[in-house]
Tab-separated table of C-alpha atoms and ligand atoms in Angstrom:
chain	number	residue	atom	x	y	z
K	1	MET	CA	25.541	-9.501	1.923
K	2	LEU	CA	28.378	-6.290	4.036
K	3	SER	CA	32.292	-6.614	4.389
K	4	PRO	CA	33.971	-7.685	7.811
K	5	THR	CA	34.933	-4.043	7.222
K	6	SER	CA	31.854	-2.301	6.811
K	7	THR	CA	30.154	-4.331	8.978
K	8	ASP	CA	31.943	-3.328	12.261
K	9	VAL	CA	31.373	0.276	11.667
K	10	ILE	CA	27.539	-0.336	11.013
K	11	ARG	CA	27.648	-2.298	14.613
K	12	ALA	CA	29.518	0.862	16.100
K	13	THR	CA	27.328	3.993	14.076
K	14	LEU	CA	23.951	2.326	13.777
K	15	PRO	CA	23.067	4.308	17.066
K	16	VAL	CA	24.792	8.152	16.884
K	17	VAL	CA	23.354	7.177	12.482
K	18	GLY	CA	20.124	5.975	14.547
K	19	ALA	CA	19.068	8.634	16.212
K	20	ALA	CA	19.494	11.027	14.093
K	21	ILE	CA	17.862	9.114	10.518
K	22	SER	CA	15.016	10.895	10.868
K	23	ASP	CA	16.817	14.739	10.663
K	24	ILE	CA	18.533	13.142	7.466
K	25	THR	CA	15.689	12.380	5.873
K	26	THR	CA	13.389	15.154	6.755
K	27	LEU	CA	17.273	17.380	4.781
K	28	PHE	CA	17.315	14.527	2.127
K	29	TYR	CA	14.451	15.747	0.629
K	30	ARG	CA	14.607	19.055	1.793
K	31	LYS	CA	17.980	18.781	-0.791
K	32	MET	CA	17.037	16.530	-3.113
K	33	PHE	CA	13.461	18.299	-4.107
K	34	ASP	CA	15.676	21.963	-4.565
K	35	ALA	CA	17.708	20.424	-6.757
K	36	HIS	CA	14.878	18.883	-8.125
K	37	PRO	CA	11.423	20.604	-8.473
K	38	GLU	CA	9.643	18.086	-10.500
K	39	LEU	CA	10.443	15.509	-8.488
K	40	GLU	CA	8.492	16.749	-5.582
K	41	ARG	CA	5.159	18.385	-8.162
K	42	ASP	CA	5.175	15.467	-10.338
K	43	LEU	CA	6.749	12.127	-8.885
K	44	PHE	CA	6.235	12.688	-4.689
K	45	ASN	CA	2.960	12.978	-2.192
K	46	ARG	CA	3.188	16.009	-1.370
K	47	GLY	CA	0.916	15.492	1.011
K	48	ASN	CA	3.021	12.103	3.430
K	49	GLN	CA	6.056	15.071	2.854
K	50	LYS	CA	4.218	17.626	5.358
K	51	GLN	CA	2.904	15.515	7.502
K	52	GLY	CA	6.652	13.699	6.936
K	53	GLU	CA	4.849	10.245	6.528
K	54	GLN	CA	7.268	9.559	4.222
K	55	GLN	CA	10.107	10.742	5.985
K	56	LYS	CA	9.825	7.991	8.648
K	57	ALA	CA	9.040	5.644	6.135
K	58	LEU	CA	12.144	6.007	4.888
K	59	ALA	CA	14.153	6.052	7.454
K	60	GLY	CA	12.206	3.766	8.988
K	61	ALA	CA	13.020	1.114	5.633
K	62	ILE	CA	17.130	2.257	6.292
K	63	ALA	CA	17.118	1.802	9.657
K	64	ALA	CA	15.893	-1.614	10.198
K	65	PHE	CA	17.533	-2.546	6.770
K	66	ALA	CA	21.386	-1.615	8.361
K	67	ALA	CA	20.502	-3.149	11.720
K	68	LEU	CA	19.256	-6.520	9.890
K	69	GLN	CA	22.983	-6.265	8.322
K	70	LEU	CA	24.147	-7.319	11.738
K	71	GLU	CA	21.567	-9.946	12.150
K	72	PRO	CA	19.843	-11.371	9.336
K	73	ASP	CA	17.159	-12.625	9.380
K	74	GLN	CA	16.087	-12.443	5.113
K	75	ALA	CA	12.363	-12.626	5.673
K	76	ARG	CA	12.785	-9.679	6.750
K	77	VAL	CA	14.691	-8.145	4.412
K	78	ASP	CA	12.363	-9.600	1.894
K	79	LEU	CA	8.843	-7.874	3.261
K	80	ILE	CA	10.222	-4.247	3.819
K	81	LEU	CA	11.754	-5.059	0.518
K	82	SER	CA	9.129	-6.987	-1.360
K	83	ARG	CA	6.868	-3.977	-0.757
K	84	ILE	CA	8.575	-0.462	-1.327
K	85	ALA	CA	10.042	-2.392	-4.456
K	86	ASN	CA	5.955	-3.036	-5.891
K	87	LYS	CA	5.659	1.219	-4.468
K	88	HIS	CA	8.487	1.934	-7.239
K	89	ALA	CA	7.214	0.150	-9.847
K	90	SER	CA	3.709	0.981	-10.016
K	91	LEU	CA	5.064	4.792	-10.426
K	92	GLY	CA	7.406	3.666	-13.097
K	93	ILE	CA	11.131	4.207	-11.141
K	94	GLU	CA	14.123	3.354	-12.869
K	95	PRO	CA	16.840	2.515	-12.349
K	96	ALA	CA	18.946	5.943	-13.338
K	97	GLN	CA	16.681	7.862	-9.756
K	98	TYR	CA	19.094	5.487	-7.398
K	99	ALA	CA	22.219	8.486	-7.757
K	100	ILE	CA	19.864	11.191	-7.731
K	101	VAL	CA	19.045	9.934	-4.093
K	102	HIS	CA	22.074	8.739	-2.990
K	103	THR	CA	23.461	12.342	-3.188
K	104	HIS	CA	21.223	14.091	-2.059
K	105	LEU	CA	20.967	11.750	1.300
K	106	PHE	CA	23.999	11.487	1.390
K	107	ALA	CA	25.109	15.132	1.093
K	108	ALA	CA	22.241	15.204	4.638
K	109	ILE	CA	24.041	12.593	6.450
K	110	VAL	CA	27.021	14.585	6.077
K	111	GLU	CA	25.706	18.095	6.952
K	112	VAL	CA	23.644	16.444	10.570
K	113	LEU	CA	25.722	13.791	11.155
K	114	GLY	CA	29.029	16.683	10.668
K	115	ASP	CA	32.602	15.229	11.441
K	116	ALA	CA	31.487	11.919	12.589
K	117	VAL	CA	31.503	11.006	9.051
K	118	THR	CA	35.305	10.202	8.259
K	119	PRO	CA	35.912	8.386	5.477
K	120	GLU	CA	35.406	5.006	6.588
K	121	VAL	CA	32.246	5.673	7.795
K	122	ALA	CA	31.467	7.143	4.789
K	123	ALA	CA	32.569	3.749	3.006
K	124	ALA	CA	31.033	1.896	4.965
K	125	TRP	CA	27.088	3.383	5.253
K	126	ASP	CA	27.827	3.687	1.157
K	127	GLU	CA	28.192	-0.662	0.918
K	128	VAL	CA	24.610	0.064	2.877
K	129	TYR	CA	22.956	1.949	0.834
K	130	TRP	CA	23.978	-0.006	-2.852
K	131	LEU	CA	23.247	-3.240	-1.367
K	132	MET	CA	19.529	-1.648	-0.486
K	133	ALA	CA	19.367	0.083	-4.216
K	134	GLU	CA	20.438	-2.875	-5.930
K	135	THR	CA	18.474	-5.250	-4.202
K	136	LEU	CA	15.378	-2.941	-5.339
K	137	ILE	CA	16.557	-2.302	-8.217
K	138	SER	CA	16.874	-5.699	-9.242
K	139	MET	CA	12.743	-6.603	-7.811
K	140	GLU	CA	11.757	-3.171	-9.482
K	141	ALA	CA	13.766	-5.337	-12.853
K	142	GLY	CA	12.169	-8.391	-12.248
K	143	LEU	CA	8.622	-6.647	-11.342
K	144	TYR	CA	8.615	-4.943	-14.942
K	145	ALA	CA	10.063	-7.757	-16.604
K	146	SER	CA	6.688	-10.083	-15.430
K	147	ALA	CA	4.253	-6.782	-15.927
K	148	GLY	CA	5.705	-7.178	-19.557
K	149	VAL	CA	6.827	-3.404	-19.136
K	150	ALA	CA	9.666	-1.362	-20.254
K	151	ALA	CA	11.513	-0.106	-16.394
K	152	GLY	CA	9.258	1.900	-16.307
K	153	ASP	CA	6.979	2.423	-18.811
K	154	VAL	CA	4.490	1.271	-16.226
K	155	TRP	CA	1.365	4.244	-17.234
K	156	ARG	CA	-1.721	4.134	-19.453
K	157	ASP	CA	-4.487	5.663	-19.803
K	158	VAL	CA	-7.494	4.525	-19.392
K	159	ARG	CA	-11.969	4.946	-20.391
K	160	VAL	CA	-13.940	5.282	-17.237
K	161	ARG	CA	-17.363	3.459	-18.260
K	162	GLU	CA	-19.149	3.422	-14.945
K	163	ARG	CA	-18.950	5.439	-12.048
K	164	ARG	CA	-20.931	4.428	-9.159
K	165	HIS	CA	-21.657	5.669	-5.545
K	166	GLU	CA	-20.704	3.234	-3.796
K	167	SER	CA	-21.452	4.605	-0.057
K	168	ALA	CA	-21.198	8.617	0.949
K	169	ASP	CA	-18.295	9.454	-0.003
K	170	THR	CA	-17.692	6.689	-2.028
K	171	VAL	CA	-17.074	6.456	-5.804
K	172	SER	CA	-16.803	3.424	-8.055
K	173	PHE	CA	-14.766	3.736	-11.313
K	174	VAL	CA	-14.395	0.768	-14.069
K	175	LEU	CA	-11.956	1.331	-16.090
K	176	THR	CA	-11.446	-0.360	-19.426
K	177	SER	CA	-8.752	0.439	-22.424
K	178	VAL	CA	-9.350	3.504	-24.804
K	179	ASP	CA	-8.753	0.898	-28.078
K	180	GLY	CA	-10.604	-2.449	-26.759
K	181	SER	CA	-7.602	-3.949	-26.039
K	182	PRO	CA	-7.722	-6.242	-22.944
K	183	LEU	CA	-6.084	-5.102	-20.710
K	184	PRO	CA	-3.391	-6.899	-18.559
K	185	THR	CA	-5.144	-9.336	-15.831
K	186	PHE	CA	-4.105	-9.436	-11.992
K	187	ALA	CA	-3.963	-10.899	-8.930
K	188	PRO	CA	-6.718	-10.023	-6.494
K	189	GLY	CA	-4.859	-7.841	-3.960
K	190	GLN	CA	-2.637	-5.057	-6.452
K	191	TYR	CA	-4.238	-1.694	-6.719
K	192	LEU	CA	-2.626	0.951	-8.945
K	193	SER	CA	-1.442	4.062	-9.316
K	194	VAL	CA	-3.303	6.843	-10.440
K	195	ALA	CA	-2.315	10.007	-11.485
K	196	VAL	CA	-3.744	13.580	-12.322
K	197	ARG	CA	-2.879	17.057	-12.612
K	198	LEU	CA	-3.707	19.052	-10.294
K	199	PRO	CA	-5.267	22.639	-11.092
K	200	ASP	CA	-1.271	24.688	-9.977
K	201	GLY	CA	-0.574	22.285	-12.405
K	202	ALA	CA	1.434	19.820	-9.812
K	203	ARG	CA	0.898	16.200	-11.569
K	204	GLN	CA	0.308	13.715	-7.912
K	205	ILE	CA	0.343	10.558	-7.638
K	206	ARG	CA	-1.766	7.504	-5.785
K	207	GLN	CA	-2.501	4.595	-5.397
K	208	TYR	CA	-6.240	2.519	-6.157
K	209	SER	CA	-6.416	-1.178	-4.919
K	210	LEU	CA	-8.559	-3.076	-7.393
K	211	SER	CA	-12.134	-4.165	-6.030
K	212	SER	CA	-13.263	-6.191	-8.954
K	213	ALA	CA	-11.780	-9.413	-9.944
K	214	PRO	CA	-9.168	-10.935	-13.178
K	215	SER	CA	-11.937	-12.469	-14.919
K	216	SER	CA	-14.236	-9.477	-14.969
K	217	GLY	CA	-11.367	-8.003	-17.815
K	218	ASP	CA	-11.418	-4.562	-16.780
K	219	TRP	CA	-9.579	-2.567	-13.810
K	220	ARG	CA	-12.068	-1.136	-11.288
K	221	ILE	CA	-10.964	1.348	-8.332
K	222	SER	CA	-13.120	2.954	-5.379
K	223	VAL	CA	-12.005	6.079	-3.634
K	224	LYS	CA	-13.335	7.257	-1.026
K	225	ARG	CA	-12.703	11.474	-0.912
K	226	SER	CA	-10.234	12.814	1.489
K	227	GLY	CA	-7.399	14.867	1.212
K	228	GLU	CA	-5.509	16.219	-2.726
K	229	VAL	CA	-6.767	13.959	-5.300
K	230	SER	CA	-9.735	11.681	-4.015
K	231	ASN	CA	-11.392	14.857	-3.958
K	232	PHE	CA	-10.126	15.459	-7.615
K	233	LEU	CA	-10.955	12.121	-8.768
K	234	TYR	CA	-14.280	12.118	-6.790
K	235	HIS	CA	-15.834	15.541	-7.989
K	236	ASN	CA	-14.011	16.369	-11.441
K	237	VAL	CA	-13.401	11.931	-12.991
K	238	PHE	CA	-17.228	10.807	-14.897
K	239	GLU	CA	-18.195	8.442	-17.957
K	240	GLU	CA	-16.136	8.688	-20.375
K	241	ASP	CA	-12.840	10.619	-19.045
K	242	ILE	CA	-9.419	9.769	-19.623
K	243	VAL	CA	-7.348	8.377	-16.605
K	244	SER	CA	-3.831	7.740	-16.247
K	245	VAL	CA	-3.139	4.720	-14.392
K	246	SER	CA	-0.404	2.484	-14.224
K	247	THR	CA	-0.197	-1.040	-14.632
K	248	PRO	CA	-1.682	-3.167	-11.545
K	249	PHE	CA	1.763	-3.690	-8.498
K	250	GLY	CA	1.305	-4.609	-5.212
K	251	ASP	CA	2.403	-7.802	-2.428
K	252	LEU	CA	-0.336	-8.158	-0.697
K	253	VAL	CA	-2.268	-10.990	-3.272
K	254	LEU	CA	-3.780	-14.190	-2.320
K	255	GLN	CA	-2.457	-17.582	-1.825
K	256	ASP	CA	-3.279	-19.431	-4.399
K	257	ASP	CA	-3.815	-22.543	-1.744
K	258	ASP	CA	-6.667	-23.977	0.691
K	259	ALA	CA	-6.182	-22.828	4.260
K	260	PRO	CA	-9.015	-21.615	6.040
K	261	LEU	CA	-9.466	-17.584	5.179
K	262	LEU	CA	-9.724	-14.623	7.207
K	263	LEU	CA	-10.594	-10.817	5.680
K	264	VAL	CA	-10.704	-8.314	7.820
K	265	SER	CA	-11.469	-4.803	7.105
K	266	ALA	CA	-12.435	-1.375	8.399
K	267	GLY	CA	-13.416	1.435	6.957
K	268	ILE	CA	-12.369	2.034	2.517
K	269	GLY	CA	-9.565	-0.638	3.820
K	270	CYS	CA	-12.603	-3.183	2.462
K	271	THR	CA	-11.575	-2.590	-1.138
K	272	PRO	CA	-8.658	-5.149	-0.914
K	273	MET	CA	-10.637	-7.534	-0.102
K	274	ILE	CA	-14.352	-6.789	-2.866
K	275	GLY	CA	-12.035	-7.366	-4.630
K	276	ILE	CA	-10.653	-10.997	-3.473
K	277	LEU	CA	-14.526	-11.559	-2.721
K	278	SER	CA	-15.376	-11.435	-5.925
K	279	HIS	CA	-12.118	-13.086	-7.211
K	280	LEU	CA	-13.540	-16.248	-5.255
K	281	ALA	CA	-16.892	-16.747	-5.615
K	282	ASP	CA	-16.050	-16.326	-9.288
K	283	THR	CA	-14.034	-18.900	-9.056
K	284	GLU	CA	-16.569	-21.288	-7.610
K	285	ASP	CA	-13.442	-21.355	-4.356
K	286	ASN	CA	-14.605	-23.615	-1.530
K	287	ARG	CA	-12.576	-22.361	0.906
K	288	ARG	CA	-13.209	-21.261	4.991
K	289	ILE	CA	-13.382	-17.985	4.828
K	290	SER	CA	-14.485	-16.032	7.337
K	291	VAL	CA	-15.196	-11.873	6.263
K	292	LEU	CA	-14.316	-9.004	9.419
K	293	HIS	CA	-15.898	-5.523	7.836
K	294	ALA	CA	-16.828	-2.841	10.355
K	295	ASP	CA	-17.116	0.671	10.291
K	296	ARG	CA	-19.487	4.188	11.297
K	297	SER	CA	-22.158	3.287	9.789
K	298	ALA	CA	-24.407	1.526	7.473
K	299	SER	CA	-24.225	4.640	5.590
K	300	SER	CA	-20.398	4.683	5.369
K	301	HIS	CA	-20.183	1.559	4.488
K	302	ALA	CA	-19.062	1.371	0.936
K	303	HIS	CA	-19.486	-1.472	-0.891
K	304	ARG	CA	-22.217	-2.156	1.366
K	305	ALA	CA	-24.243	-4.641	-0.324
K	306	GLU	CA	-21.794	-5.809	-3.277
K	307	LEU	CA	-20.233	-7.992	1.115
K	308	THR	CA	-23.298	-9.807	1.881
K	309	GLU	CA	-24.582	-10.997	-2.234
K	310	LEU	CA	-20.187	-12.144	-2.689
K	311	VAL	CA	-20.872	-13.931	1.182
K	312	GLU	CA	-25.030	-15.334	-0.142
K	313	ARG	CA	-22.436	-17.021	-2.642
K	314	LEU	CA	-19.604	-18.182	-1.291
K	315	PRO	CA	-21.010	-21.598	0.153
K	316	PHE	CA	-18.258	-21.996	3.168
K	317	ALA	CA	-17.686	-18.176	3.896
K	318	VAL	CA	-19.143	-16.273	6.649
K	319	MET	CA	-19.747	-12.446	7.280
K	320	HIS	CA	-19.352	-10.255	10.489
K	321	ARG	CA	-19.650	-6.407	10.977
K	322	TRP	CA	-19.699	-3.822	13.209
K	323	TYR	CA	-20.632	-0.153	12.631
K	324	GLU	CA	-20.227	2.320	15.242
K	325	ASP	CA	-24.006	3.564	15.146
K	326	LEU	CA	-26.454	1.167	13.996
K	327	GLY	CA	-28.801	4.887	13.205
K	328	ALA	CA	-32.182	2.648	13.979
K	329	ARG	CA	-30.469	-0.008	13.501
K	330	ARG	CA	-31.139	-3.547	15.169
K	331	PRO	CA	-28.040	-5.494	15.925
K	332	GLU	CA	-29.312	-8.803	14.276
K	333	GLY	CA	-27.087	-11.587	13.113
K	334	SER	CA	-23.963	-11.048	12.177
K	335	LEU	CA	-24.768	-7.213	12.535
K	336	ARG	CA	-23.654	-5.443	15.336
K	337	GLU	CA	-23.036	-2.171	17.031
K	338	GLY	CA	-19.136	-1.187	18.699
K	339	ARG	CA	-16.300	-1.341	17.234
K	340	ALA	CA	-15.008	-4.961	15.449
K	341	ASP	CA	-13.925	-7.618	18.408
K	342	LEU	CA	-12.881	-10.984	17.768
K	343	GLY	CA	-13.896	-12.432	21.181
K	344	GLU	CA	-16.973	-14.344	19.323
K	345	VAL	CA	-14.673	-15.367	16.348
K	346	THR	CA	-13.536	-18.613	15.021
K	347	ILE	CA	-10.625	-19.406	13.990
K	348	ALA	CA	-10.333	-21.646	12.112
K	349	PRO	CA	-6.772	-23.632	12.780
K	350	GLY	CA	-4.270	-23.029	9.992
K	351	THR	CA	-5.950	-19.759	9.353
K	352	ARG	CA	-4.914	-17.227	6.832
K	353	ALA	CA	-5.886	-13.510	7.956
K	354	TYR	CA	-5.726	-10.878	5.680
K	355	LEU	CA	-6.126	-6.954	6.973
K	356	CYS	CA	-7.053	-3.186	5.562
K	357	GLY	CA	-7.706	-0.188	7.223
K	358	PRO	CA	-6.310	2.065	9.385
K	359	LEU	CA	-3.184	2.026	11.067
K	360	PRO	CA	-4.286	1.389	14.434
K	361	PHE	CA	-7.592	-0.971	13.967
K	362	MET	CA	-4.683	-3.798	12.342
K	363	LEU	CA	-1.943	-4.155	14.585
K	364	GLY	CA	-5.537	-4.693	17.804
K	365	MET	CA	-6.601	-7.178	15.462
K	366	ARG	CA	-3.273	-7.934	14.990
K	367	GLU	CA	-2.925	-8.580	18.640
K	368	ALA	CA	-6.211	-10.748	18.934
K	369	LEU	CA	-5.022	-12.804	15.939
K	370	LEU	CA	-1.304	-12.999	17.778
K	371	ALA	CA	-3.341	-13.985	21.117
K	372	LYS	CA	-5.674	-16.832	19.046
K	373	ASP	CA	-2.454	-18.645	18.356
K	374	VAL	CA	-2.341	-17.670	14.617
K	375	PRO	CA	0.780	-16.943	13.982
K	376	ALA	CA	2.404	-13.831	12.406
K	377	GLU	CA	3.359	-15.598	8.665
K	378	ASN	CA	-0.119	-16.146	9.099
K	379	ILE	CA	-0.959	-12.557	8.730
K	380	HIS	CA	-0.482	-10.150	5.770
K	381	TYR	CA	-1.642	-6.597	6.022
K	382	GLU	CA	-2.233	-3.641	3.114
K	383	VAL	CA	-1.004	0.148	5.238
K	384	PHE	CA	-3.070	2.120	2.761
K	385	GLY	CA	-0.372	5.570	3.335
K	386	PRO	CA	3.779	4.973	3.107
K	387	ASP	CA	3.731	1.637	5.466
K	388	SER	CA	5.491	1.916	7.961
K	389	TRP	CA	4.786	-1.381	10.182
K	390	SER	CA	7.028	-3.065	7.942
K	391	ALA	CA	10.219	-1.620	8.980
K	392	ALA	CA	8.850	-2.060	12.728
K	393	GLY	CA	9.451	-4.632	12.262
K	394	VAL	CA	5.881	-5.255	15.490
F	401	FAD	C1	-1.260	-0.131	-1.216
F	401	FAD	C2	-3.016	1.130	-1.197
F	401	FAD	C3	-3.627	1.003	-1.762
F	401	FAD	C4	-5.058	2.283	-1.586
F	401	FAD	N1	-5.891	1.958	-1.169
F	401	FAD	C5	-7.203	2.248	-1.862
F	401	FAD	C6	-8.765	2.534	-2.557
F	401	FAD	O1	-8.930	1.340	-2.905
F	401	FAD	N2	-10.032	3.806	-2.471
F	401	FAD	C7	-9.756	4.762	-1.289
F	401	FAD	O2	-10.251	5.336	-1.146
F	401	FAD	N3	-8.186	4.620	-0.894
F	401	FAD	C8	-6.569	3.986	-1.002
F	401	FAD	N4	-5.666	4.354	-0.507
F	401	FAD	C9	-5.304	5.588	-0.037
F	401	FAD	C10	-4.831	6.775	-1.443
F	401	FAD	O3	-4.282	5.909	-2.506
F	401	FAD	C11	-4.866	7.616	-0.565
F	401	FAD	O4	-3.935	8.158	0.090
F	401	FAD	C12	-6.153	8.415	-0.063
F	401	FAD	O5	-6.829	8.359	-2.060
F	401	FAD	C13	-5.841	10.147	-0.125
F	401	FAD	O6	-4.975	10.246	-0.825
F	401	FAD	P1	-5.310	12.251	-1.014
F	401	FAD	O7	-4.735	12.811	-2.273
F	401	FAD	O8	-7.164	12.564	-1.609
F	401	FAD	O9	-5.664	12.959	-0.011
F	401	FAD	P2	-4.354	13.190	0.623
F	401	FAD	O10	-4.104	15.392	0.034
F	401	FAD	O11	-2.981	13.244	-0.171
F	401	FAD	O12	-4.151	14.185	2.585
F	401	FAD	C14	-4.062	12.169	3.052
F	401	FAD	C15	-4.729	12.874	4.305
F	401	FAD	O13	-4.448	13.542	4.856
F	401	FAD	C16	-4.866	13.936	5.461
F	401	FAD	N5	-4.793	15.350	5.813
F	401	FAD	C17	-4.011	16.023	4.030
F	401	FAD	N6	-2.989	17.563	4.223
F	401	FAD	C18	-2.894	17.452	5.547
F	401	FAD	C19	-2.308	18.260	6.663
F	401	FAD	N7	-2.157	19.723	6.356
F	401	FAD	N8	-2.893	17.902	8.619
F	401	FAD	C20	-3.898	17.152	8.898
F	401	FAD	N9	-4.433	15.890	7.330
F	401	FAD	C21	-4.631	16.245	6.237
F	401	FAD	C22	-6.403	14.547	3.825
F	401	FAD	O14	-7.583	15.320	4.719
F	401	FAD	C23	-6.162	12.792	4.185
F	401	FAD	O15	-7.044	11.848	5.214
F	401	FAD	C24	-4.190	3.303	-0.932
F	401	FAD	C25	-2.944	3.508	-0.586
F	401	FAD	C26	-1.444	2.608	-0.808
F	401	FAD	C27	-1.029	2.842	-0.277
F	402	HEM	C1	17.859	2.102	-1.041
F	402	HEM	C2	17.208	3.337	-2.120
F	402	HEM	C3	15.660	3.273	-1.141
F	402	HEM	C4	14.881	3.230	-0.063
F	402	HEM	C5	14.958	2.928	1.188
F	402	HEM	C6	13.318	4.146	-0.558
F	402	HEM	C7	12.514	4.000	0.319
F	402	HEM	C8	10.731	4.097	0.300
F	402	HEM	C9	10.257	3.780	0.618
F	402	HEM	C10	9.883	3.405	2.612
F	402	HEM	C11	8.333	3.859	0.678
F	402	HEM	C12	7.182	3.824	1.388
F	402	HEM	C13	6.948	2.897	0.459
F	402	HEM	C14	5.612	2.250	1.357
F	402	HEM	O1	4.668	3.173	0.372
F	402	HEM	O2	4.937	1.494	2.196
F	402	HEM	C15	9.454	4.885	-1.080
F	402	HEM	C16	7.808	5.282	-1.326
F	402	HEM	C17	8.366	6.525	-2.878
F	402	HEM	N1	9.562	6.640	-2.951
F	402	HEM	FE1	11.504	5.117	-3.107
F	402	HEM	N2	13.294	4.668	-1.786
F	402	HEM	C18	14.603	4.695	-2.236
F	402	HEM	C19	14.878	4.787	-3.699
F	402	HEM	C20	13.445	5.936	-4.788
F	402	HEM	C21	14.287	6.921	-5.396
F	402	HEM	C22	15.408	6.590	-6.495
F	402	HEM	C23	13.072	7.443	-5.762
F	402	HEM	C24	13.101	7.872	-7.125
F	402	HEM	C25	13.367	9.165	-7.209
F	402	HEM	C26	12.220	6.794	-4.717
F	402	HEM	C27	11.443	7.154	-4.867
F	402	HEM	C28	10.033	7.317	-4.302
F	402	HEM	C29	8.312	7.924	-4.494
F	402	HEM	C30	7.946	9.174	-5.249
F	402	HEM	C31	7.523	7.041	-2.922
F	402	HEM	C32	5.974	7.298	-3.044
F	402	HEM	C33	5.976	8.665	-2.160
F	402	HEM	C34	4.892	9.023	-1.573
F	402	HEM	O3	4.378	7.945	-2.026
F	402	HEM	O4	5.065	9.461	-0.343
F	402	HEM	N3	12.666	6.099	-4.587
F	402	HEM	N4	10.420	4.727	-1.092
């Protein structure tokens, strides 16, 4: 907990720091990457840096965490920090690196706010930083321990056993160990990081959800070509190639209870849902399950046939699909034209919902679920990029 003196100072300075936090985080990254170019080249996602997404996520997290020291809400603190800790663990972040971030973040704060940063103000924000950092370090230590690895030691080489087209622009890779030993298991819904060495020498890392069930023994990921890394994987990685990946992490995991399930996805957001459904089918789960998927068309719908097969294997599962363009098809049964609409979907009492897809899609679905009386704490989601949603507290 923050000390009473620091709490007063944070209350007084939060509006000023909050207003300048985007400038501060932008300058922070510039300073840190000038001092440590290897971090920009080999650890951070340079696409997110260009688009300002990571700056936004960091700024949002710090501002939200500081505000939550004034009006405590432990559930929100846990949600925000667990998201970050899982992402950090999947990148192998180590405790010593927090001092590097601290140095450049505070240099940026002083440069942006100038004389407003008195010794008392600096001490109070220092306390907030280390409170956040120490909580993250301890959560990450817990994640490394449960994965059975030393801090940061998450990387391993795996062999591509199979590569398959799952739609016009998506390929899946089945990954297996190089020496035939079993791969660590994972929880349905989790993801792993993939690191590739790009032609200009940079090592870039991206996350991909596991689209297979833990019982398969292998890890399968499905990659939609879009930018630097996904295009690299699509064009360069084939059967028998060796790929560097992390141990699985992630906190969007299937809860082991018997609440009715609603799985809602759009586009490539189908991947964690396919993993979850494969697990439910393999374990002959008897839950009531509604599967909703929206896509541009049948040809862009990755794992289209597999989704239907999985739903057919589950005795109490129903499926609803929407394609913006039905092409020569006609709407029939569970297939409709247009965008996903919860209007016609029955939501069973006590439903637990899992969302994955573009942010505007998920926000729309969340609104519709809240309107149908699904409580916010039963709505779980995964953002396929820096998560600026949790910190915003929508
Ligand atoms: C937890 C998690 C799970 C994920 N699971 C999956 C999954 O299962 N399958 C999957 O395919 N992806 C998944 N992703 C997304 C994946 O990690 C990558 O973000 C995605 O593959 C794009 O990375 P990239 O390197 O190809 O694109 P980047 O080069 O990083 O670009 C990202 C996007 O921005 C666009 N872009 C890049 N530069 C610019 C620019 N200057 N101006 C405008 N637009 C630009 C690109 O076209 C692209 O759409 C997941 C992400 C997370 C965080
Ligand atoms: C208190 C300190 C820190 C805070 C508040 C913080 C916050 C965040 C946030 C909010 C994200 C986005 C999470 C998401 O994807 O949803 C993130 C990602 C990340 N963090 Fe941290 N972080 C901290 C320390 C560190 C340290 C010490 C390092 C290592 C140098 C680091 C490296 C990264 C990287 C590489 C990513 C992924 C970036 C990307 O994909 O663009 N962070 N962090």
